[in-house]
Coordinates of C-alpha atoms and ligand atoms in Angstrom, one line a residue:
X1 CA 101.7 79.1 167.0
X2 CA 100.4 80.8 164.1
X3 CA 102.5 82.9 161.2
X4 CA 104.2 86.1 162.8
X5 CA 104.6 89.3 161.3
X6 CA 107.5 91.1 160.8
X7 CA 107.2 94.8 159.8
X8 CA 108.6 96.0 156.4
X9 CA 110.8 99.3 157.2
X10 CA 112.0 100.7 154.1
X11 CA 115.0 102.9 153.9
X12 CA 115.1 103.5 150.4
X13 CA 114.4 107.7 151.3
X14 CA 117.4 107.6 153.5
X15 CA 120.1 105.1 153.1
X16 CA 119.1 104.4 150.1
X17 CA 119.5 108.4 149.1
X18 CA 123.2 108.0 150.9
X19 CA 123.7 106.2 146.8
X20 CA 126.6 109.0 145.6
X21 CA 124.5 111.0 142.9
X22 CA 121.2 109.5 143.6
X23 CA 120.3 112.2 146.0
X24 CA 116.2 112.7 145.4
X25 CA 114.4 116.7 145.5
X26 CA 111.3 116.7 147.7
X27 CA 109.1 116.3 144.6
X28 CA 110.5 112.4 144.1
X29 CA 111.0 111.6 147.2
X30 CA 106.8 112.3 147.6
X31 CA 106.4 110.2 144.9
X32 CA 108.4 107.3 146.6
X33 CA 106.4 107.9 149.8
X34 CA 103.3 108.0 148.7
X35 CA 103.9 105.1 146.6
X36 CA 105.7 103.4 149.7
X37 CA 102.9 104.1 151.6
X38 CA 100.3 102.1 148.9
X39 CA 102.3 99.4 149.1
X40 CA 102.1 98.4 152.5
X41 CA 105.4 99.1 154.6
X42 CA 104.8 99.8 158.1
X43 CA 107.9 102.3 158.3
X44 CA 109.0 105.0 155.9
X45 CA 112.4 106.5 157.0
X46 CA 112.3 109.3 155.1
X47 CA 115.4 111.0 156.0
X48 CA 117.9 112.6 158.1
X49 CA 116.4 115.7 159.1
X50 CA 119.5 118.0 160.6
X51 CA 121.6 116.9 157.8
X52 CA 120.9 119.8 155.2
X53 CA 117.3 122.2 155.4
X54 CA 116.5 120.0 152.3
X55 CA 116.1 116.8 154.0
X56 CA 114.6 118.9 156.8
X57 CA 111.8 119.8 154.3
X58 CA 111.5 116.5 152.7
X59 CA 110.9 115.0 155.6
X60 CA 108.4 117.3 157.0
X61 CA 106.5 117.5 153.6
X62 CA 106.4 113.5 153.8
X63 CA 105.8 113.5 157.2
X64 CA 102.2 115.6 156.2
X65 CA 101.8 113.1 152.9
X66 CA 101.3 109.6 154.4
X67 CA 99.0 108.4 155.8
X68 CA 99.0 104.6 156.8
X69 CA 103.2 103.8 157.3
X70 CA 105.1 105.2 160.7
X71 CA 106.8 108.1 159.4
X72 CA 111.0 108.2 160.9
X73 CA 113.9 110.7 160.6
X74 CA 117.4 109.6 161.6
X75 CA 119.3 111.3 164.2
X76 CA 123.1 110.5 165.9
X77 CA 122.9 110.5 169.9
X78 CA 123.0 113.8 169.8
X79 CA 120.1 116.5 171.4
X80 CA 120.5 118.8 168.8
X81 CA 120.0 116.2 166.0
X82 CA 117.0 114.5 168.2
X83 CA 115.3 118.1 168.6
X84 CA 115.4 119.0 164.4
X85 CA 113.8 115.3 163.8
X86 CA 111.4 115.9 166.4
X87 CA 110.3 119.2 164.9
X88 CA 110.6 117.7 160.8
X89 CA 108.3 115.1 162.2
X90 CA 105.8 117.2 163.7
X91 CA 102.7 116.2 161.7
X92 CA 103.0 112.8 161.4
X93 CA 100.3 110.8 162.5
X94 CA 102.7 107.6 163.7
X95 CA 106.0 109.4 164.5
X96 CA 109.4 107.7 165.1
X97 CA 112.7 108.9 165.9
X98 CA 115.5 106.5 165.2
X99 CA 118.5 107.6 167.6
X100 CA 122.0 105.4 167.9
X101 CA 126.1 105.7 168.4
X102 CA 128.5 102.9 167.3
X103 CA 128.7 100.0 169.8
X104 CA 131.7 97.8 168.0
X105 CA 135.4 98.4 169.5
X106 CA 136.0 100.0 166.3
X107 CA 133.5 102.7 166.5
X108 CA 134.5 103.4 170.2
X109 CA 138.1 103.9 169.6
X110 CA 138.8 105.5 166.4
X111 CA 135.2 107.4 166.0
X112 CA 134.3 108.3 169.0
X113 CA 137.9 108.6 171.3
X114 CA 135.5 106.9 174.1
X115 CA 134.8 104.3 176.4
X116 CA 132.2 101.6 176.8
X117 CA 130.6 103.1 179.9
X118 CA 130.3 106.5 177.8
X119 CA 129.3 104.8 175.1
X120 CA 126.2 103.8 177.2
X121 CA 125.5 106.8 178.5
X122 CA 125.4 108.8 175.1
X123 CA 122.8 106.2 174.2
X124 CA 120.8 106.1 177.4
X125 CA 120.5 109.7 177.5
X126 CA 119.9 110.5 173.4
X127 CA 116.7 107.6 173.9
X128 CA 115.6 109.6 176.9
X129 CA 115.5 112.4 175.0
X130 CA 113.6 111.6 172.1
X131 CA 111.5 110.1 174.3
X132 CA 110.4 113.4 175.3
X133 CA 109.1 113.9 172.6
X134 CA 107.7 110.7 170.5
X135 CA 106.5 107.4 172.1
X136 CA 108.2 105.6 169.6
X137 CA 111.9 105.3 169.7
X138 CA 113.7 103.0 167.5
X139 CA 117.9 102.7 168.3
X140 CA 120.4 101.7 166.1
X141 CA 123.7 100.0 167.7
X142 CA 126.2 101.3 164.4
X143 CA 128.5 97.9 163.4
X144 CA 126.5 95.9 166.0
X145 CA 127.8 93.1 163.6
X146 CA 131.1 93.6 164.9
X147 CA 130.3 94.2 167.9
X148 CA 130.9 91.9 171.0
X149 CA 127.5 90.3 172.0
X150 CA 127.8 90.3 175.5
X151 CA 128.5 94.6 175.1
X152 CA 125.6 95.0 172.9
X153 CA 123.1 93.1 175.6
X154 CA 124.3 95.6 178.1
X155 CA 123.7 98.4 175.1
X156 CA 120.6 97.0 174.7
X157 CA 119.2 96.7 177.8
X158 CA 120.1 100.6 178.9
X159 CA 118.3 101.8 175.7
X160 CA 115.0 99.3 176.6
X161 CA 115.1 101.0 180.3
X162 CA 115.5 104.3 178.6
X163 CA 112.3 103.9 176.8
X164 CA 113.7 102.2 173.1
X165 CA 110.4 100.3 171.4
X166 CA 113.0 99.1 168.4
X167 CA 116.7 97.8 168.7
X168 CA 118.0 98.4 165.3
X169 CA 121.2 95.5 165.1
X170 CA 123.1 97.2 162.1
X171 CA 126.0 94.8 160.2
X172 CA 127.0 98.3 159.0
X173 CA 129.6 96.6 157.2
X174 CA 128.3 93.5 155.6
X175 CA 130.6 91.6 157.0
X176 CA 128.6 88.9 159.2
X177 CA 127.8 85.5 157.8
X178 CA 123.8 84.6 157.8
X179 CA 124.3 82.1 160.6
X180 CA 126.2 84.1 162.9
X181 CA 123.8 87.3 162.3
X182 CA 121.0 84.9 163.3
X183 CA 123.2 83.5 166.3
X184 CA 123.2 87.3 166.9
X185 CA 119.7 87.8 167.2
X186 CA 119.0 85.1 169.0
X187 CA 121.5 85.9 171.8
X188 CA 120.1 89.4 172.6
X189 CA 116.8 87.5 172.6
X190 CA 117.8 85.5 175.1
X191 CA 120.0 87.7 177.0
X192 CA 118.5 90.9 177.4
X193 CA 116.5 92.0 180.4
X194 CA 113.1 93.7 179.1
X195 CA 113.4 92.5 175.8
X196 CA 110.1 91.5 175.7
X197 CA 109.2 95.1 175.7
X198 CA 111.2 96.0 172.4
X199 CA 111.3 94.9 168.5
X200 CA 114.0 93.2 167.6
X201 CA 114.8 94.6 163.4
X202 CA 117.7 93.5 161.0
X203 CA 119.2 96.4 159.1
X204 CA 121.7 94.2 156.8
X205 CA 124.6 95.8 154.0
X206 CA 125.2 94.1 151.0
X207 CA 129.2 94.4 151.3
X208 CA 129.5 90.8 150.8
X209 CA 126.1 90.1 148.9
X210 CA 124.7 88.6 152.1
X211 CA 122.4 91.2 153.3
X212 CA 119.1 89.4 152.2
X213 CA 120.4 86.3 153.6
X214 CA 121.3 88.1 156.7
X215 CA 118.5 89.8 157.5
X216 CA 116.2 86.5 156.7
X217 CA 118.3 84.6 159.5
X218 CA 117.9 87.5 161.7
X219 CA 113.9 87.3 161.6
X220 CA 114.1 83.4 161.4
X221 CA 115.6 83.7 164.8
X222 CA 113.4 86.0 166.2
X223 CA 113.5 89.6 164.5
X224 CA 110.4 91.2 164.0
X225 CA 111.4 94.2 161.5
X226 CA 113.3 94.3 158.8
X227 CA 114.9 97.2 157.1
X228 CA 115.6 97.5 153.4
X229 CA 115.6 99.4 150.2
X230 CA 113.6 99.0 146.8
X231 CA 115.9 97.6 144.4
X232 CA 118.7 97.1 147.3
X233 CA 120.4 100.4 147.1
X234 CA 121.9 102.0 149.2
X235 CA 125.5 103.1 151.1
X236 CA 128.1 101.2 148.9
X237 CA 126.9 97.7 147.8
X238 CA 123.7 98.8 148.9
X239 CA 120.8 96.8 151.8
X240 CA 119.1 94.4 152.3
X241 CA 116.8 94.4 149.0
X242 CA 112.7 95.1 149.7
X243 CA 111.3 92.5 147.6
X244 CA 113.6 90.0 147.8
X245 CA 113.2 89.4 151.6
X246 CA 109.3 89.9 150.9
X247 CA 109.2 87.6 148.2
X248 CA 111.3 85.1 150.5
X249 CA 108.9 84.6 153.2
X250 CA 106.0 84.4 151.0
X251 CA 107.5 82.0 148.8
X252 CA 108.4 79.9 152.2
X253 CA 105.4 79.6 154.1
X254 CA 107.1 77.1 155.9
X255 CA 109.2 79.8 158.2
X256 CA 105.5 80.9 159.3
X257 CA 106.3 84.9 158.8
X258 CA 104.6 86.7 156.8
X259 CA 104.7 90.9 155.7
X260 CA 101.3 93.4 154.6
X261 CA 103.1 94.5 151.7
X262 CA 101.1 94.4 148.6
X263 CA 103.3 92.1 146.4
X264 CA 101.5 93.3 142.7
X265 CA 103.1 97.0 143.3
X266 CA 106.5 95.4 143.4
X267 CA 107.6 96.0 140.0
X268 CA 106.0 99.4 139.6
X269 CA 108.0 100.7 142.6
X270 CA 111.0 99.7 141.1
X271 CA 110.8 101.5 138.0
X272 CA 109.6 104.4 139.8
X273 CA 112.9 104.2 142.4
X274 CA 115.4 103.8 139.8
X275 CA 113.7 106.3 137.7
X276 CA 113.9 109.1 139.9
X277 CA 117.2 108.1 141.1
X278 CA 118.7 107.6 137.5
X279 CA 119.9 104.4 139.0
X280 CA 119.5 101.3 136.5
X281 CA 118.2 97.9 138.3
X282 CA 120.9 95.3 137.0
X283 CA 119.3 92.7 134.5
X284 CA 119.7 90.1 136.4
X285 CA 118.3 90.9 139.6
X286 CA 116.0 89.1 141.6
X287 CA 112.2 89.7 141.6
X288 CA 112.5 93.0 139.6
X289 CA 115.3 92.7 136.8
X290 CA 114.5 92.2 133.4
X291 CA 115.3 89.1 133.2
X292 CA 114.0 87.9 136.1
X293 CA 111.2 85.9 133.9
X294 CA 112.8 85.8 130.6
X295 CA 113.6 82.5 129.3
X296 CA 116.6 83.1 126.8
X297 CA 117.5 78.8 126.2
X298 CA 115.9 76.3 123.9
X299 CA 115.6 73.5 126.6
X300 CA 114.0 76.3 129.6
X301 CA 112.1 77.6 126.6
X302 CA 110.6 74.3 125.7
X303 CA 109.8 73.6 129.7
X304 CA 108.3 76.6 130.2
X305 CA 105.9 76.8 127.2
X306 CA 105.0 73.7 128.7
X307 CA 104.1 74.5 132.1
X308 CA 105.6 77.8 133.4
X309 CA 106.3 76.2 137.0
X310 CA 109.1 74.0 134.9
X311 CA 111.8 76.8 135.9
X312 CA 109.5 79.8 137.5
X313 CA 109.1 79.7 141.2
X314 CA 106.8 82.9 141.3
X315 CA 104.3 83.7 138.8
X316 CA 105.0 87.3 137.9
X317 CA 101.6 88.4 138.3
X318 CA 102.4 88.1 141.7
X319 CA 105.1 90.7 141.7
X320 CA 103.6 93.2 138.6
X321 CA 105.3 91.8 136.0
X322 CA 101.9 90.9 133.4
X323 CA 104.3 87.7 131.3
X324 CA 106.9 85.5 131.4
X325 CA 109.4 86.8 128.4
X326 CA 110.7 84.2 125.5
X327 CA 113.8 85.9 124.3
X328 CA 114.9 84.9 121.0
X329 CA 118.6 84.3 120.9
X330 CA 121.0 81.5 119.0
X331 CA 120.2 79.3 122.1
X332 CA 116.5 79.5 121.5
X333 CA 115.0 76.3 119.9
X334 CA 112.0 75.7 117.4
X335 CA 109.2 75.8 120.2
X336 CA 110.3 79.2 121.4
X337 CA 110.0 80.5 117.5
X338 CA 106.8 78.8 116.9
X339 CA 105.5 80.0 120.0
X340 CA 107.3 83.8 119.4
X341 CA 105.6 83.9 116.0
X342 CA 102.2 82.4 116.9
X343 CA 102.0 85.0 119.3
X344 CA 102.0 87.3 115.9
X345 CA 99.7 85.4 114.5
X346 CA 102.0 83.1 112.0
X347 CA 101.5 79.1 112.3
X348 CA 103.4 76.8 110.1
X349 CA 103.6 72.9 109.7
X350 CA 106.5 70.9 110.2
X351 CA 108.3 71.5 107.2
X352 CA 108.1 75.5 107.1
X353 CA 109.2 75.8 110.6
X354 CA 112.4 73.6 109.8
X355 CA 113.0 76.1 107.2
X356 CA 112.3 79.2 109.0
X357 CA 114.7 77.6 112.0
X358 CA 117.8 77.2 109.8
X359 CA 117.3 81.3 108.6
X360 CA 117.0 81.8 112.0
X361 CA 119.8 80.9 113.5
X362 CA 122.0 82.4 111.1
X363 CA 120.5 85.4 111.6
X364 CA 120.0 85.0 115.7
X365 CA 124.1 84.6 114.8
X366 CA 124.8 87.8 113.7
X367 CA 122.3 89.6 116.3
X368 CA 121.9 89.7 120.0
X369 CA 117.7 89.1 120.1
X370 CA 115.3 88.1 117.8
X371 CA 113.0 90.7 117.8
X372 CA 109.0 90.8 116.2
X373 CA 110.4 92.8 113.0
X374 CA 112.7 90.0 112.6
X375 CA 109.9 87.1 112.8
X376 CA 108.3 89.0 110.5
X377 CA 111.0 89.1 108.0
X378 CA 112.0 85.7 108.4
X379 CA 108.0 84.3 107.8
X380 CA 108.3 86.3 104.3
X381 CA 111.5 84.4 103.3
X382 CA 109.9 81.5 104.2
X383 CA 106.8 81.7 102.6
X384 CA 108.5 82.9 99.2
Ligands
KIV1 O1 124.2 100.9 158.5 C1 123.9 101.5 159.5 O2 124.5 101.2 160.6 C2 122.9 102.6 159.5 C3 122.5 103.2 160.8 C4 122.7 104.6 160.7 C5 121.1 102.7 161.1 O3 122.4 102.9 158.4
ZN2 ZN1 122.7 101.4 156.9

């Protein structure tokens, strides 16, 4: 069998708006589409349409913008909600409504004061409905990851009778572990009657910094979507993460899956989100951080200048980023100065860059980073 595909749907307009104080005007969240749209993903949630006239607007006005991507709006089971998504989504060329109701014990106790057998019938009917009015309904089972799997076969297979193209499997809470989320999947897989006939997508929280990990397991064992954020945010510790779970299967063409986003816009899209969100991206984070190619130690310094596979798995062209970094610190060695410098145009012999070394590390000492004014200061004392 040849490498599958699994669909890209990014949340970043929607749960990844739920961030508190990141909420985006219909200007950015435009921007994001359109720039969504560029890079590839096959779905743009772009919002919950009855939940204020804003997001009503923002998601029509992106549901006229793009162009390639599904456009979706969020609802609860609810006809009113389904009727204001339908109507925000109006123009768009490849609507979706994404209709669902808490499946776990949980949800059907304390939220809802239901049963089960209500429980199923909320979600039968709210497909049916939006049904009526899009071919494409996606349904989310809320804190499927604590929900019984048995319970969420029988939720499943209502909703796929009903008419549901997607089952969204939400670990609303982060809580699963990557190989029971991927047990998970591949029960409803083999459980549920019609399946066939419906997507299977992860939609994984970050709670306990597995939602990456979850949602790969979910499409290594048989998941076709996934849905994420740029830069991970989202609803607490955020979602699954964009172009980490990109980056994963491309870097692993072992796991024969493969996605049509457009891996050299990563970067850009980054800066862009946590621009208009006033949201920084952490330093360290993967793919997109600022230090995810910086090289701050003498001995990854040394292997790097070498051959930049030595400790880079990606080449950052690959992801937007145009260099690897050298950071000059007091952990930096001679090869990363000489190498820092050159790059200024200063070469020395032996002798001058023993020299230049020892002023350097008592400034690097008294300083975070070596910067280029400070390479230059350092070649004058050197040369005087
Ligand atoms: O995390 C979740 O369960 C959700 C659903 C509304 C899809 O965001
Ligand atoms: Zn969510």
């Amino acid at each position: 069998m040849g490498k599958e595909k699994v669909e890209i749907f990014d949340t970043t307009l929607r749960d990844g708006e739920q961030v508190p104080g990141c909420k985006l005007d219909t200007k950015s969240k435009l921007e994001i589409a359109e720039q969504l749209d560029a890079l590839g993903v096959d779905i743009i949630e772009a919002g919950f349409p009855i939940s204020s006239p804003g997001d009503f607007k923002a998601v029509e006005a992106v549901a006229k913008l793009v162009k390639n991507a599904r456009v979706c709006g969020l609802t609860r089971a609810v006809e009113k909600d389904i009727d204001v998504a339908a109507e925000a989504l109006k123009s768009a060329i490849r609507p979706r409504i994404h209709t669902g109701i808490g499946t776990s014990d949980s949800h059907i106790t304390h939220k809802f004061k239901a049963t089960r057998e209500q429980i199923i019938e909320r979600a039968e009917k709210a497909v049916a409905h939006a049904k009526r009015y899009v071919e494409d309904v996606e349904f989310y089972a809320e804190d499927a990851g604590r929900t019984d799997n048995e319970f969420l076969a029988r939720v499943c297979e209502k909703v796929i009778a009903a008419g549901a193209t997607v089952l969204n499997i939400p670990d609303t809470t982060g809580y699963c572990l990557p190989e029971d989320y991927g047990a998970k999947i591949a029960y409803l897989k083999a459980n549920v009657k019609g399946i066939e006939k419906a997507t299977l997508s992860c939609h994984c929280h970050n709670d306990l910094g597995l939602a990456t990990a979850n949602a790969i397991s979910g499409a290594r064992n048989g998941a076709r979507q996934i849905e994420c954020t740029i830069n991970g945010i989202g609803e607490r510790a955020g979602n699954t993460a964009l172009e980490e779970v990109v980056m994963i299967m491309r870097q692993h063409p072992g796991m024969d899956l493969y996605t049509d986003v457009n891996t050299k816009l990563l970067n850009s899209i980054s800066h862009l989100v946590s621009d208009r969100m006033g949201m920084f991206v952490q330093a360290n984070k993967a793919i997109v951080g600022a230090n995810a190619f910086a090289h701050s130690s003498g001995i990854h310094q040394d292997g790097v200048i070498k051959n930049r596979e030595t400790y880079e798995i990606i080449d950052p062209l690959e992801v937007g980023v145009d260099h690897s970094a050298i950071v000059l610190t007091a952990r930096s060695g001679r090869a990363a100065l000489a190498y820092r410098a050159k790059n200024l145009g200063f070469e020395f012999d032996k002798l001058m860059l023993d020299a230049m070394y020892d002023q350097f590390l008592i400034m690097a000492d008294s300083k975070k980073e070596i910067d280029d004014n400070d390479i230059e200061v350092l070649v004058k004392q050197v040369k005087h």
